[in-house]
Coordinates of C-alpha atoms in Angstrom, one line a residue:
M127 CA 83.4 91.0 139.5
F128 CA 82.4 87.8 136.3
P129 CA 80.8 85.0 138.6
I130 CA 83.0 81.7 138.0
N131 CA 80.6 80.5 135.4
M132 CA 81.6 83.2 133.2
R133 CA 84.9 83.6 133.4
I134 CA 85.2 80.1 132.4
L135 CA 83.4 80.6 129.4
S136 CA 85.3 84.1 128.9
F137 CA 88.4 81.0 128.7
V138 CA 87.0 78.9 126.4
V139 CA 85.7 81.3 123.5
L140 CA 88.9 83.5 124.2
C141 CA 90.8 80.0 123.3
L142 CA 88.4 79.3 120.5
V143 CA 88.9 82.6 119.0
A144 CA 93.0 82.4 119.3
A145 CA 92.3 78.9 117.7
G146 CA 91.8 80.2 114.6
C147 CA 90.0 77.8 112.4
A148 CA 91.4 74.8 110.0
H149 CA 91.5 75.3 106.6
V150 CA 91.6 71.9 104.6
A151 CA 92.6 71.6 100.7
P152 CA 90.3 69.6 98.7
R153 CA 90.3 65.8 97.5
Y154 CA 92.1 66.1 94.3
S155 CA 90.9 65.8 90.9
A156 CA 92.9 64.4 87.9
S157 CA 93.6 67.1 85.6
A158 CA 92.5 66.3 82.2
T159 CA 95.5 68.3 81.1
N160 CA 97.9 66.4 82.4
V161 CA 96.3 63.2 81.2
E162 CA 95.8 63.9 77.7
E163 CA 99.8 64.6 77.9
I164 CA 100.8 61.5 79.7
K165 CA 98.4 59.7 77.2
R166 CA 100.7 61.9 74.4
V167 CA 103.9 61.2 75.6
A168 CA 102.9 57.1 76.4
G169 CA 102.7 56.5 73.0
N170 CA 106.6 56.4 73.0
F171 CA 107.1 54.5 76.6
T172 CA 108.2 51.0 77.1
S173 CA 107.0 49.9 80.3
K174 CA 104.9 51.6 82.2
V175 CA 105.4 53.5 86.1
A176 CA 105.1 52.0 89.8
V177 CA 104.4 54.7 92.6
G178 CA 106.8 53.7 94.5
N179 CA 108.1 55.8 98.2
F180 CA 106.7 59.4 99.0
T181 CA 108.7 60.7 102.3
A182 CA 109.4 64.3 103.2
D183 CA 112.7 66.2 104.4
K184 CA 112.1 66.6 108.4
D185 CA 112.0 70.4 108.4
V186 CA 108.3 69.6 105.7
P187 CA 105.4 70.4 108.2
K188 CA 101.8 68.7 108.3
S189 CA 99.8 71.9 108.1
I190 CA 101.1 75.3 107.8
M191 CA 100.5 78.4 110.5
C192 CA 98.1 80.9 107.4
R193 CA 98.0 84.2 109.3
G194 CA 97.0 82.9 112.8
E195 CA 93.5 82.2 111.4
G196 CA 94.7 78.6 111.5
P197 CA 96.0 75.6 109.9
V198 CA 96.5 74.5 106.2
S199 CA 97.3 71.4 105.5
A200 CA 95.6 68.7 102.9
P201 CA 92.3 66.5 102.8
D202 CA 91.9 62.8 104.8
E203 CA 94.5 63.7 107.3
K204 CA 97.2 63.0 104.3
T205 CA 100.4 65.1 104.2
F206 CA 101.2 66.6 102.1
E207 CA 103.8 64.4 99.7
Q208 CA 100.7 62.1 100.4
F209 CA 98.4 63.9 99.3
I210 CA 100.8 64.6 96.0
K211 CA 101.3 60.9 96.0
D212 CA 98.0 60.6 95.9
A213 CA 97.8 63.0 92.7
L214 CA 100.7 61.5 90.3
V215 CA 98.9 57.4 91.1
E216 CA 95.1 58.9 89.7
E217 CA 96.9 60.5 87.1
L218 CA 99.3 57.9 85.3
R219 CA 96.2 55.3 86.0
L220 CA 94.1 57.0 84.2
A221 CA 96.7 57.5 81.2
E222 CA 96.8 53.9 81.4
V223 CA 100.3 53.7 82.7
L224 CA 101.0 52.8 86.3
D225 CA 101.8 49.8 86.8
E226 CA 102.6 49.3 90.4
T227 CA 104.8 45.9 90.1
S228 CA 106.8 47.6 87.4
D229 CA 110.7 48.1 88.2
R230 CA 110.5 52.0 87.1
N231 CA 110.1 52.5 90.3
L232 CA 109.7 56.8 90.3
A233 CA 109.7 57.5 94.2
A234 CA 110.1 61.3 95.5
T235 CA 111.4 63.6 98.3
L236 CA 109.2 66.8 99.2
N237 CA 111.8 68.9 100.0
A238 CA 110.3 72.3 101.3
I239 CA 107.1 73.8 100.6
D240 CA 105.0 77.3 101.8
F241 CA 102.2 79.5 100.6
S242 CA 102.5 83.4 100.7
S243 CA 99.1 84.5 101.4
A244 CA 100.1 88.1 100.3
M245 CA 96.8 91.3 99.8
S246 CA 98.5 91.5 96.7
G247 CA 98.1 88.1 96.0
G248 CA 99.3 84.0 97.1
S249 CA 101.2 81.7 95.4
W250 CA 102.4 78.4 96.7
S251 CA 105.4 77.0 96.5
I252 CA 107.1 73.5 95.9
H253 CA 110.0 71.2 95.7
M254 CA 110.4 67.8 95.0
T255 CA 112.6 65.4 94.7
F256 CA 112.4 63.2 92.3
S257 CA 114.1 58.7 91.7
A258 CA 114.1 55.8 90.1
K259 CA 116.8 53.3 89.1
Q260 CA 117.3 55.0 85.8
V261 CA 118.4 58.0 85.8
E262 CA 119.6 60.2 88.4
P263 CA 117.7 62.6 91.7
F264 CA 116.0 65.6 89.5
T265 CA 114.7 68.5 91.4
I266 CA 111.1 69.8 90.5
S267 CA 110.1 73.1 91.9
I268 CA 107.0 75.3 91.2
D269 CA 105.3 78.5 92.2
Y270 CA 101.8 78.6 91.7
P271 CA 99.7 82.0 91.8
F272 CA 96.5 83.2 93.4
A273 CA 94.4 85.5 94.3
S274 CA 93.7 86.1 98.0
S275 CA 92.3 88.5 100.6
F276 CA 92.6 90.7 102.2
M277 CA 90.8 89.3 104.8
A278 CA 93.1 86.5 106.9
A279 CA 90.2 83.2 106.6
T280 CA 88.9 84.0 102.9
A281 CA 92.8 84.0 102.3
C282 CA 93.2 81.0 104.1
E283 CA 90.5 79.4 102.7
Q284 CA 92.0 80.3 98.6
V285 CA 95.6 78.8 100.6
A286 CA 93.6 76.0 100.8
Q287 CA 91.6 75.9 97.5
A288 CA 94.6 76.7 95.5
F289 CA 96.9 73.3 97.0
P290 CA 95.8 71.1 94.8
L291 CA 95.8 73.3 91.6
A292 CA 99.7 73.3 92.0
T293 CA 100.0 69.8 92.8
Q294 CA 98.1 69.5 89.0
K295 CA 101.3 71.9 88.0
L296 CA 103.8 69.9 89.4
I297 CA 102.8 67.0 88.0
S298 CA 102.9 68.8 85.0
K299 CA 105.7 69.7 85.3
L300 CA 106.9 67.3 86.2
I301 CA 105.2 64.8 83.0
K302 CA 107.9 67.1 80.8
H303 CA 110.4 67.0 82.7
P304 CA 113.2 64.5 80.7
S305 CA 113.8 62.0 83.4
F306 CA 110.4 61.7 83.7
Q307 CA 110.2 60.4 80.3
K308 CA 113.5 58.3 80.0
V309 CA 111.9 56.3 84.1
A310 CA 108.7 56.5 82.0
G311 CA 109.8 55.0 78.1
G312 CA 112.6 52.8 78.9
Q313 CA 115.2 54.4 77.6
E314 CA 118.0 53.5 79.7

């Protein structure tokens, strides 16, 4: 028989192993391509844009479990929608089209977010609905593929590393959307 201390130690080790590790996405770095695209399109803008509330549907998680290895989450204890909002604000600010006092206020709801960490290749799926008083609500959906791994720890870390890149793809699709350009371009 194990002494009581060994049983407690074994239980603690088992709990730690079962809990897995958390995988936190890196902080966002603006996409030079997106910033340049915003600047290019900004030549047609008659006003600047504010970024309003970004919310999530009630079933959107703050983190997503990866292969029993542990949760994948945004950095700095942000929700996924807050991470995406901050990324958009950064890119608009760098492109010099952000004005938080503008009446052209773009809001969004994160409708769904998920990923696959399959050995054959992983992917992030993000679905968001954007709105502003100048346009009808419009949805942007992306799938961002990335390399994955057989090893759970490696695959889950690759998931976390790919989230900012998936966010860049989402923003790229947003800024090319006619409704975004209508909001930013000042066309009623």
